[in-house]
mmCIF file of C-alpha atoms in Angstrom:
data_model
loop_
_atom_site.group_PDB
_atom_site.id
_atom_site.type_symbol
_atom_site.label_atom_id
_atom_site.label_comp_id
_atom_site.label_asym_id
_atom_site.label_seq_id
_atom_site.Cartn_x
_atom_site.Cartn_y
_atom_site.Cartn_z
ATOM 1 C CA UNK A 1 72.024 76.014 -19.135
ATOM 2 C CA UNK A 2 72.986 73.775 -22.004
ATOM 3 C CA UNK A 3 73.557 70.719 -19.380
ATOM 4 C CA UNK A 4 70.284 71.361 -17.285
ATOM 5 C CA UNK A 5 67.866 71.098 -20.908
ATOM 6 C CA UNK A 6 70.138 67.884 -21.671
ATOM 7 C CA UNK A 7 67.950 64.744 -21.587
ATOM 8 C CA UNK A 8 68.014 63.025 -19.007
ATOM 9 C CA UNK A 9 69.255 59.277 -19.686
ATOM 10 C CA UNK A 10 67.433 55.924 -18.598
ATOM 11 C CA UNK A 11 69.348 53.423 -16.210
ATOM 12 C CA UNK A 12 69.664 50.458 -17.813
ATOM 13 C CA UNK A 13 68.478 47.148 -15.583
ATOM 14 C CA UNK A 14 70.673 44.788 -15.449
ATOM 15 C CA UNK A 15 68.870 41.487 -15.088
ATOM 16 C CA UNK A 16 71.684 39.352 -13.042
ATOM 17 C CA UNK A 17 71.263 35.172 -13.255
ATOM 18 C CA UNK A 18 70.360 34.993 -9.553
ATOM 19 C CA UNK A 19 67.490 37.744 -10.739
ATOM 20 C CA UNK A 20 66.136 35.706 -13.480
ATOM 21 C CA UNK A 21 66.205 32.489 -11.521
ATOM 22 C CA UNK A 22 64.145 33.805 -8.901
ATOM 23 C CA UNK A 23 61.545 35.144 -11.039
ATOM 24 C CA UNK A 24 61.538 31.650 -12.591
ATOM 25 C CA UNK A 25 61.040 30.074 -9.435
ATOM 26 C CA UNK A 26 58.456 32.472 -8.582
ATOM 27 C CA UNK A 27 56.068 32.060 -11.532
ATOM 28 C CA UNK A 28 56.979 27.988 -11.642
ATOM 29 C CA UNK A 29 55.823 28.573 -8.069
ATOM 30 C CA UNK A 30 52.319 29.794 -8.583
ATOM 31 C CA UNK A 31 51.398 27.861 -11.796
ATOM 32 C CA UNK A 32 52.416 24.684 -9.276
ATOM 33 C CA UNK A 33 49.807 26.358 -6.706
ATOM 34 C CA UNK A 34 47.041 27.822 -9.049
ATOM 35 C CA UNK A 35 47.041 24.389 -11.796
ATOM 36 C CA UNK A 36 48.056 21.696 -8.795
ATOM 37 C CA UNK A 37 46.135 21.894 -5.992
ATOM 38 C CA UNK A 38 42.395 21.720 -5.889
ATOM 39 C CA UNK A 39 39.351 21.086 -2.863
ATOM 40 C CA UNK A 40 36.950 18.571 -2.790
ATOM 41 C CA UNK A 41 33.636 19.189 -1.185
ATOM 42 C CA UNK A 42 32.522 16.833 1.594
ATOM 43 C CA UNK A 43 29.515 15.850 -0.810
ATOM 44 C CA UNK A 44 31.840 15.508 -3.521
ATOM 45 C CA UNK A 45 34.594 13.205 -5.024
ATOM 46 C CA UNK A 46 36.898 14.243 -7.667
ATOM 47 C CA UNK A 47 37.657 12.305 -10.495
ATOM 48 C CA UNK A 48 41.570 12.522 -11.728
ATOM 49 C CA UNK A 49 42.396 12.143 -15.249
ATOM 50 C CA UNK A 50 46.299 12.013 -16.913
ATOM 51 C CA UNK A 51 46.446 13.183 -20.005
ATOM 52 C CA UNK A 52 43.217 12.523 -20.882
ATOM 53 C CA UNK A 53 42.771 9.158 -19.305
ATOM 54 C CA UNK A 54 41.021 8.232 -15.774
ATOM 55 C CA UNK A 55 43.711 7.852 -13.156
ATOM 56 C CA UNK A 56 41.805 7.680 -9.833
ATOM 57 C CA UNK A 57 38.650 8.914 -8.058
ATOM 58 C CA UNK A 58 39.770 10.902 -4.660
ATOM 59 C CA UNK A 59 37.463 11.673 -1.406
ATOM 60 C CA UNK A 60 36.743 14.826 -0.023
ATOM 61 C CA UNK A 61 39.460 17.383 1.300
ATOM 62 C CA UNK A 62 42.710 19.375 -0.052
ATOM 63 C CA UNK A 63 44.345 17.267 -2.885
ATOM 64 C CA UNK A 64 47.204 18.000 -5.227
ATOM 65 C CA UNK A 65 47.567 16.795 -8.773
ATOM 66 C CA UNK A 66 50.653 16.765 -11.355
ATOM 67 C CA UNK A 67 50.004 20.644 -12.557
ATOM 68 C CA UNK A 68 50.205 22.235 -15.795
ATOM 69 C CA UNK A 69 47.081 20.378 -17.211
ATOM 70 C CA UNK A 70 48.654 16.871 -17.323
ATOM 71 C CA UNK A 71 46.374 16.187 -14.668
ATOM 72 C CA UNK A 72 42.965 17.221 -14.349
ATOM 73 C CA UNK A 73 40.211 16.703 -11.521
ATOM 74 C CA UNK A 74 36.429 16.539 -12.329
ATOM 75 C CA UNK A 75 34.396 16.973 -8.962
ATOM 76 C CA UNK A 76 31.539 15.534 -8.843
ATOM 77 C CA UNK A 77 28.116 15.896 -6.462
ATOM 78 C CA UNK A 78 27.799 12.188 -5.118
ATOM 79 C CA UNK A 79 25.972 12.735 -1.810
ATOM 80 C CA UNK A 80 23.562 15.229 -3.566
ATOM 81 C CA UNK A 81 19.632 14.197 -4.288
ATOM 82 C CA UNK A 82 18.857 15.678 -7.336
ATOM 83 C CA UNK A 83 15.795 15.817 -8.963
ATOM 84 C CA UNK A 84 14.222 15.795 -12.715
ATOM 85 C CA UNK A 85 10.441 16.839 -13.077
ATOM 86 C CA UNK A 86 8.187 15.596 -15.967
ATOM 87 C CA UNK A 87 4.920 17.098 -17.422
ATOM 88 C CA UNK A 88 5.690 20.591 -15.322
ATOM 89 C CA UNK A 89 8.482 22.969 -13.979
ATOM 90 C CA UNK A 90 9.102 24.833 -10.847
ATOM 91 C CA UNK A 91 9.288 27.900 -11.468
ATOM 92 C CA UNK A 92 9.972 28.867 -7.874
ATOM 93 C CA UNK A 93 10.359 27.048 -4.817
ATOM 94 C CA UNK A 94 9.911 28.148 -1.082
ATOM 95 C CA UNK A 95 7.075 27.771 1.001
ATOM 96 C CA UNK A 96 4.964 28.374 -1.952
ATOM 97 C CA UNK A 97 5.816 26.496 -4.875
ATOM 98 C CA UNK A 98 5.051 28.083 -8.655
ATOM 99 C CA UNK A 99 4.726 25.036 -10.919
ATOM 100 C CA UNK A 100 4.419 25.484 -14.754
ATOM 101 C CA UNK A 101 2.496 22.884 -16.356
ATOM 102 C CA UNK A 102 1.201 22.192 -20.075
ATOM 103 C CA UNK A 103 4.417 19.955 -20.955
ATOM 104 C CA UNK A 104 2.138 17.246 -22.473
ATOM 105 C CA UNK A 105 4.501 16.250 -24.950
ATOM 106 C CA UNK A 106 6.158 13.718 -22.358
ATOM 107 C CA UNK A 107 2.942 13.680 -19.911
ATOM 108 C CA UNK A 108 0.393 12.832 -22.504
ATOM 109 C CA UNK A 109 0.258 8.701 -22.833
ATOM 110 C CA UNK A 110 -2.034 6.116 -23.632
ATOM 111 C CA UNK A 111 -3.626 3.577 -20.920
ATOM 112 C CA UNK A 112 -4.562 0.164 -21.467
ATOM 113 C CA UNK A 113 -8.226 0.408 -22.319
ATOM 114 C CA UNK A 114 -6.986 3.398 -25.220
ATOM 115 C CA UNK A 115 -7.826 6.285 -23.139
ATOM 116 C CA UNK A 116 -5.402 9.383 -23.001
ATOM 117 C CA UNK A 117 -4.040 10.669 -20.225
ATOM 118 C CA UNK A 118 -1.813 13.208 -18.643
ATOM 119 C CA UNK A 119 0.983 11.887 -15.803
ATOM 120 C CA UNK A 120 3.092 14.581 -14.292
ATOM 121 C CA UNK A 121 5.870 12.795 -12.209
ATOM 122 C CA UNK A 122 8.907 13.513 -10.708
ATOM 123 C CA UNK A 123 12.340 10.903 -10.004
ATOM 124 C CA UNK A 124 15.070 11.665 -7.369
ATOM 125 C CA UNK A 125 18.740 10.102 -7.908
ATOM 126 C CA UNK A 126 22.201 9.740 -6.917
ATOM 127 C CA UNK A 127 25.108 9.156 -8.224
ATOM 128 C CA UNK A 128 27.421 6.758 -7.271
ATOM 129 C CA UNK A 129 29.570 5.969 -9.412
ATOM 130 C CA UNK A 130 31.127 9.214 -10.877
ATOM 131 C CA UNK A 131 33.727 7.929 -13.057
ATOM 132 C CA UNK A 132 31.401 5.748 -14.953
ATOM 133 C CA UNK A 133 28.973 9.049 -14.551
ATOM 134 C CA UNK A 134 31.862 11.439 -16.178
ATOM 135 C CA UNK A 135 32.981 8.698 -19.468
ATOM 136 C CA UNK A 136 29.976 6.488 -19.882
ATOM 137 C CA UNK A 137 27.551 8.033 -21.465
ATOM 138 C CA UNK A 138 27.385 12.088 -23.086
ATOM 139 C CA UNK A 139 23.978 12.962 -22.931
ATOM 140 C CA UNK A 140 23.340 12.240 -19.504
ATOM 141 C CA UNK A 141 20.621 14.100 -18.345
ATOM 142 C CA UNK A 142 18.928 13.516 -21.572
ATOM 143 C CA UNK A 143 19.364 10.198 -21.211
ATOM 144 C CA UNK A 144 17.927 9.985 -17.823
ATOM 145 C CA UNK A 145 14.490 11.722 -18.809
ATOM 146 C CA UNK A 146 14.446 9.690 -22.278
ATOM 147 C CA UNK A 147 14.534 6.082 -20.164
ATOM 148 C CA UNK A 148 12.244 7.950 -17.484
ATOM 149 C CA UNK A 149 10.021 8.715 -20.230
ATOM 150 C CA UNK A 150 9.358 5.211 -21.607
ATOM 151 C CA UNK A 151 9.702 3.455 -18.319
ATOM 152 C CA UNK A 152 6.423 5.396 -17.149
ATOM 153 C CA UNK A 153 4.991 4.772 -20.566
ATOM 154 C CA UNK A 154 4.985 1.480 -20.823
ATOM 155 C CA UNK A 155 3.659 0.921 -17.189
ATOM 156 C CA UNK A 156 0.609 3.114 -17.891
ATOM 157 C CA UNK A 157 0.094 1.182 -21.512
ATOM 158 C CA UNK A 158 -0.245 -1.714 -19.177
ATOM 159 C CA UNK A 159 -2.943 -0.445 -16.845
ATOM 160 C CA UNK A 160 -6.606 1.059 -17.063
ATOM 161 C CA UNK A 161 -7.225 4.510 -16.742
ATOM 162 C CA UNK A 162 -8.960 4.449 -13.490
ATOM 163 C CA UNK A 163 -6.236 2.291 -12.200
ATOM 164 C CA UNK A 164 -3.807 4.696 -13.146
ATOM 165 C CA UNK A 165 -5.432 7.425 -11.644
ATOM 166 C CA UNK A 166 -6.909 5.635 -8.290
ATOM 167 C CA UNK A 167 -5.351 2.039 -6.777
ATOM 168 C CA UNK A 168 -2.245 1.382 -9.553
ATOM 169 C CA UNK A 169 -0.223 4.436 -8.496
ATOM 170 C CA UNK A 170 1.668 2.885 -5.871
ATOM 171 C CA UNK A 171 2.437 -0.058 -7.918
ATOM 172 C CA UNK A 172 3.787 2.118 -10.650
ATOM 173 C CA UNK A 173 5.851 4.089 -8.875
ATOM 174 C CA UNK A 174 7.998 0.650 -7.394
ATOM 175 C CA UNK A 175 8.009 -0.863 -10.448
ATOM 176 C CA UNK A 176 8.866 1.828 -12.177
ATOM 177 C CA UNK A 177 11.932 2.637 -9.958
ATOM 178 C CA UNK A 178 13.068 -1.212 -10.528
ATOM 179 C CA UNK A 179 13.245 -1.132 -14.060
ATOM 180 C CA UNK A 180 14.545 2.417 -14.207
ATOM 181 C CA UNK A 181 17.772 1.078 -11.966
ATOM 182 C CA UNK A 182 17.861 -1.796 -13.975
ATOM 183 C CA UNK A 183 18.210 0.021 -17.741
ATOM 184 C CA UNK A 184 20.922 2.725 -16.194
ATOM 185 C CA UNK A 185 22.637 0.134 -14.867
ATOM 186 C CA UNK A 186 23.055 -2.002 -18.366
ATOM 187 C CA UNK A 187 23.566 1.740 -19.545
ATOM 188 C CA UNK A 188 26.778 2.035 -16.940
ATOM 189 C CA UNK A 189 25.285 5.495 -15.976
ATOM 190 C CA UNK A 190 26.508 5.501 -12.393
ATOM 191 C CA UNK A 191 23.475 6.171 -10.590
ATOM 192 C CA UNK A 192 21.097 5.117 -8.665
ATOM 193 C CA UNK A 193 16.929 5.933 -8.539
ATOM 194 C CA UNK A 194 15.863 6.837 -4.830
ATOM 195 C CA UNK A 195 12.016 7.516 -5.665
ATOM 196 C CA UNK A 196 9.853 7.683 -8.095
ATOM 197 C CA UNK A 197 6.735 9.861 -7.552
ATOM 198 C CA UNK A 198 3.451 10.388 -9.950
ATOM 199 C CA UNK A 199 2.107 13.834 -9.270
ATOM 200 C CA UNK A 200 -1.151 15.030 -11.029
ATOM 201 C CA UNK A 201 -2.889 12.387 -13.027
ATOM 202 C CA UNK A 202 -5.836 13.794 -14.460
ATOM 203 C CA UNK A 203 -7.843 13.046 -18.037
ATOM 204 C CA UNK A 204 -7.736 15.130 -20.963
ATOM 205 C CA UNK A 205 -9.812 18.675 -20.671
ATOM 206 C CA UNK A 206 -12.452 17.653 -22.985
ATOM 207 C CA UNK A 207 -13.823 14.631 -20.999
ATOM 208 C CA UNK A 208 -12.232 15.656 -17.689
ATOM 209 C CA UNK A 209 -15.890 16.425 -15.822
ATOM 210 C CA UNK A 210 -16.799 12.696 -17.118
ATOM 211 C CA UNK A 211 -13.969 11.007 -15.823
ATOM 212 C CA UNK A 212 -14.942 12.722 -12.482
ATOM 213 C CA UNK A 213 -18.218 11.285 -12.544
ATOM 214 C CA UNK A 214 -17.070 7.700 -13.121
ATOM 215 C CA UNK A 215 -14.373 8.376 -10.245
ATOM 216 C CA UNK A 216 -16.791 9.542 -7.887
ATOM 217 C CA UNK A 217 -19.171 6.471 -8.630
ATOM 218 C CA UNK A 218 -15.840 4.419 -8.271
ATOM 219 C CA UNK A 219 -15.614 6.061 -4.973
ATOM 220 C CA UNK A 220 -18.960 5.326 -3.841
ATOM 221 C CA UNK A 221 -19.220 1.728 -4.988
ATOM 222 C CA UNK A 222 -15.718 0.975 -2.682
ATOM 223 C CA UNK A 223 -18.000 2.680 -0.377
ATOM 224 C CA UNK A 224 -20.984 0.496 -0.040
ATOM 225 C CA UNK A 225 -18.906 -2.767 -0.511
ATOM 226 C CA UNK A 226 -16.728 -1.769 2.359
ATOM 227 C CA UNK A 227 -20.424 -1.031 4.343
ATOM 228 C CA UNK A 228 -21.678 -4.766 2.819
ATOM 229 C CA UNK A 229 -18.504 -6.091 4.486
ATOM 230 C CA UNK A 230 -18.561 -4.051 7.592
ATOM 231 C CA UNK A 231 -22.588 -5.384 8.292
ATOM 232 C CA UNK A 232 -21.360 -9.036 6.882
ATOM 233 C CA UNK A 233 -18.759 -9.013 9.826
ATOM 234 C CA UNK A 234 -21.722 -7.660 12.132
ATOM 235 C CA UNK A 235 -24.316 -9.808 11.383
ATOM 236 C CA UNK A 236 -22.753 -12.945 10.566
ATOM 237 C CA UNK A 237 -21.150 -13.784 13.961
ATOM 238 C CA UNK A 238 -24.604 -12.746 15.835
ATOM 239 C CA UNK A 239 -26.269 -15.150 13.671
ATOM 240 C CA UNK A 240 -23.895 -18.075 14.122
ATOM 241 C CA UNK A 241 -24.367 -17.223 17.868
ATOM 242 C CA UNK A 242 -27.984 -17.611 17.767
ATOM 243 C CA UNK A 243 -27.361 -21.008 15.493
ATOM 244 C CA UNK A 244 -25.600 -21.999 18.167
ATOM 245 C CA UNK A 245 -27.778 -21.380 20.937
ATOM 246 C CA UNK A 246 -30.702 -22.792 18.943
ATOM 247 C CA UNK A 247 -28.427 -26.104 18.775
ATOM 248 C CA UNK A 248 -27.490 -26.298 22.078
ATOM 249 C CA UNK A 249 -31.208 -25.604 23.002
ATOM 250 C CA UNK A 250 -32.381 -28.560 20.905
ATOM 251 C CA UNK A 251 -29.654 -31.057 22.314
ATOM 252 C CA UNK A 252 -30.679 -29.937 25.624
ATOM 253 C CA UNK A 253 -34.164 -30.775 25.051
ATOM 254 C CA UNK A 254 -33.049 -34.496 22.702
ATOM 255 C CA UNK A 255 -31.352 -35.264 26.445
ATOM 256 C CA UNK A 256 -34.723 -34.332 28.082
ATOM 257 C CA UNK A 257 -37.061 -36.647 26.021
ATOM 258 C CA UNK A 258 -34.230 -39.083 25.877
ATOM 259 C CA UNK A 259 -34.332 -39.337 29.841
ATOM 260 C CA UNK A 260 -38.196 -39.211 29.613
ATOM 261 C CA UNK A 261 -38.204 -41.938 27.233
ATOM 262 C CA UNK A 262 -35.720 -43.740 29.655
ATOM 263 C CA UNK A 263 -37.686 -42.719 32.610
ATOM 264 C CA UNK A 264 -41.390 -43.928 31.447
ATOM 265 C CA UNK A 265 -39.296 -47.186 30.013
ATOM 266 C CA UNK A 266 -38.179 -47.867 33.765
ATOM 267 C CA UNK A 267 -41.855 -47.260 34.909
ATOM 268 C CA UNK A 268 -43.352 -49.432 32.620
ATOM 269 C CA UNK A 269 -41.433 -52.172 33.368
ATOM 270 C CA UNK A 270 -41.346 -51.835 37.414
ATOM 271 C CA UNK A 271 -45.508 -51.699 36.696
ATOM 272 C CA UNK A 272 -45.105 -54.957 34.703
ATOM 273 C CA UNK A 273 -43.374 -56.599 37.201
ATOM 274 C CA UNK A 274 -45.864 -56.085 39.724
ATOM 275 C CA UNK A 275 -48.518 -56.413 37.052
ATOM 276 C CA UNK A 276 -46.796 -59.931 36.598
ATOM 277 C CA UNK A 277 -46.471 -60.945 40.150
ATOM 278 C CA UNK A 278 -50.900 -60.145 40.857
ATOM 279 C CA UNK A 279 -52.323 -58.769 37.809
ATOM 280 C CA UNK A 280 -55.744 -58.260 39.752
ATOM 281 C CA UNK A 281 -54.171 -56.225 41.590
ATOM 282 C CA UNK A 282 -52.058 -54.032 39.171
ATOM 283 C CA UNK A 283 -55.334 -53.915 37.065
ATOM 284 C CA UNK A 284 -57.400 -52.220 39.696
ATOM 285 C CA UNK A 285 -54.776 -49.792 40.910
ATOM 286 C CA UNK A 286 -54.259 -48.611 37.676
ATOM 287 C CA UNK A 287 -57.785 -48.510 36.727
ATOM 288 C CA UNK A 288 -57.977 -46.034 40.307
ATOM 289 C CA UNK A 289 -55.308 -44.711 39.342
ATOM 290 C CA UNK A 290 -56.292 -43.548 35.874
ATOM 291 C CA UNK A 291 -60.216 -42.269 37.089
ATOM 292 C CA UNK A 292 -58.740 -40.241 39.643
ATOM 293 C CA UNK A 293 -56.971 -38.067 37.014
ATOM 294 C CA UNK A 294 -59.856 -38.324 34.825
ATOM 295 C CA UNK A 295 -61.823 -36.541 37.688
ATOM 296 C CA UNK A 296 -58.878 -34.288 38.842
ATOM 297 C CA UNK A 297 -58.547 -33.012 35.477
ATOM 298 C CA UNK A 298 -58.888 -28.985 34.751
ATOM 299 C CA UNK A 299 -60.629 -29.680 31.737
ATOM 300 C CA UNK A 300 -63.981 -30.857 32.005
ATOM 301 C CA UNK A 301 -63.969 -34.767 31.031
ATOM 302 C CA UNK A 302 -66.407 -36.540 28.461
ATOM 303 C CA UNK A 303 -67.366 -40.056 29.255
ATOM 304 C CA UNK A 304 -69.032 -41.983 26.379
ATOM 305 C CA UNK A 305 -71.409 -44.970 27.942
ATOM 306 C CA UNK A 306 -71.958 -47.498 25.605
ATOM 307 C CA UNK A 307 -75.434 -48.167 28.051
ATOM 308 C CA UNK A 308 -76.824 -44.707 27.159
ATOM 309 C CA UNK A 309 -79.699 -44.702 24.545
ATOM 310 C CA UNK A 310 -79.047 -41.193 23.207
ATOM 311 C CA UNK A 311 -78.029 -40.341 19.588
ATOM 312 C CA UNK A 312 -74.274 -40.067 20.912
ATOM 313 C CA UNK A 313 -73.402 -42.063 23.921
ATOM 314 C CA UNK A 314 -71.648 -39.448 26.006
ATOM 315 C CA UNK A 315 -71.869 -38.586 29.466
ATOM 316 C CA UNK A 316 -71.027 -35.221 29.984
ATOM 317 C CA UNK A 317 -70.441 -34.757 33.911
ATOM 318 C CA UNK A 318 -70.043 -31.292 33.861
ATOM 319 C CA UNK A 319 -73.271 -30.460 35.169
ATOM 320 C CA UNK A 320 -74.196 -26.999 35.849
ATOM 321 C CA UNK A 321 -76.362 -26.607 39.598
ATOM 322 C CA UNK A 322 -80.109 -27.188 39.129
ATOM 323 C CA UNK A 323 -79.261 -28.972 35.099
ATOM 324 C CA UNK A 324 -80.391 -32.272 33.879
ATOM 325 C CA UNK A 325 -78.330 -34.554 32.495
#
């Protein structure tokens, strides 16, 4: 009895050096695997720092780096568009997008001709350098809507309100992606602006219904000037084709009276010839001549008679049947 309510003793383990050295190896084994190998995404590269300082920039796949935190790997989106809104938020995106505006402490600016007014707008980027992206600067996205910010400002300060919100927007948005590449570049950002898109650009609520007026009258007066030029391309070429008709009608009839004139010329002189060779008889042809179109005349000829004693020495010879003279 005594030996079966004895306690019962523990077996000691007896850790042999091939023991220990395997559970060394094990555990050396999977800090190698869990702190020194790493995958890079296809729209990714990893940046590689030693001890702190940039060693290299890798491409996508399966890498492997010194482990143990001596080196570390910083993967970064490069092929990714992303995307920072100003003046409004989505709140959800799908087929229907929720937007959240009322941010007017960026949208709210002053135009040119010291109106107010509210710019929503929206800038898509890249990066493409992602070392200088990871060291350069600390506040990055900050940074990004802070040069945003004034970029936009300072191209609305330079513009009138209806420009702004009717035939400047296009022109804003490329110049505002130039200078927006050109500041993050002297910044060393590592990235680069793809677009640059105003959204809603509307006037303050309290004069908002005015500012609609003077639009719509903007509207309308493009309107008729585009009509004025549409009936100035009409009607000018149909008048310049009647000009020119009217001229070619008038040197057609300068040719006529210029071969008249040359005509009756030629006349005249073959008539003075013969007039010159018996002017007896020239005289009395044309003096035939000329009486037989007096009397073959459709109107009715007046003859004065210098032998006639009447008040007016005429001799009217169109007699009616039965009259006197």
């Amino acid at each position: 009895m005594e030996a079966n309510n004895a306690p019962k003793r523990r077996k000691k383990f007896n850790a042999t050096p091939a023991t220990v050295f395997t559970a060394v190896a094990a555990a050396l084994f999977i800090g190698i695997a869990a702190t020194g190998f790493y995958i890079v995404d296809e729209t990714e590269q990893a940046v590689v720092t030693r001890f702190g300082k940039y060693h290299k920039t890798l491409d996508a796949g399966l890498r492997f780096k010194i482990p143990f935190g001596i080196d570390k790997n910083y993967n970064v989106p490069v092929k990714v568009v992303q995307t920072e809104q100003f003046g409004f938020t989505t709140l959800k995106s799908g087929q229907t997008n929720k937007y959240k505006n009322g941010i007017t402490k960026e949208s709210t600016m002053l135009t040119g001709d010291l109106n107010i007014v509210d710019v929503e707008w929206t800038i898509q980027y890249r990066i493409v350098d992602p070392a200088a992206w990871l060291f350069n600067v600390q506040e990055r996205v900050q940074t990004i809507r802070d040069i945003s910010q004034s970029v936009v400002n300072t191209l609305v300060g330079d513009r009138t309100i209806l420009g702004v919100m009717s035939s400047e927007r296009s022109a804003i948005e490329e110049a505002a992606m130039t200078l927006m590449n050109d500041n993050f570049s002297q910044l060393g950002l590592g990235i680069k602006i793809l677009t640059v898109k105003l959204q809603n650009i509307v006037p303050p609520a309290g004069v908002q219904d005015a500012f609609e007026d003077v639009n719509r009258a903007s509207q309308d007066a493009e309107r008729y000037i585009s009509e004025g030029k549409e009936a100035y391309k009409r009607e000018i070429p149909l008048a310049k084709g009647k000009a020119d008709q009217q001229i070619q009608i008038a040197e057609g009839y300068a040719v006529e009276r210029i071969n008249q004139a040359h005509g009756d010329v030629a006349r005249f002189n073959a008539v003075y010839e013969e007039y010159r060779k018996s002017p007896a008889v020239t005289k009395e042809r044309l003096y035939l001549e000329t009486l037989e179109q007096v009397f073959n005349a459709n109107d009715k000829p007046l003859l004065i008679d210098g032998k006639l004693n009447n008040v007016l020495p005429i001799k009217n010879l169109d007699l009616k049947k039965g009259g006197k003279e």
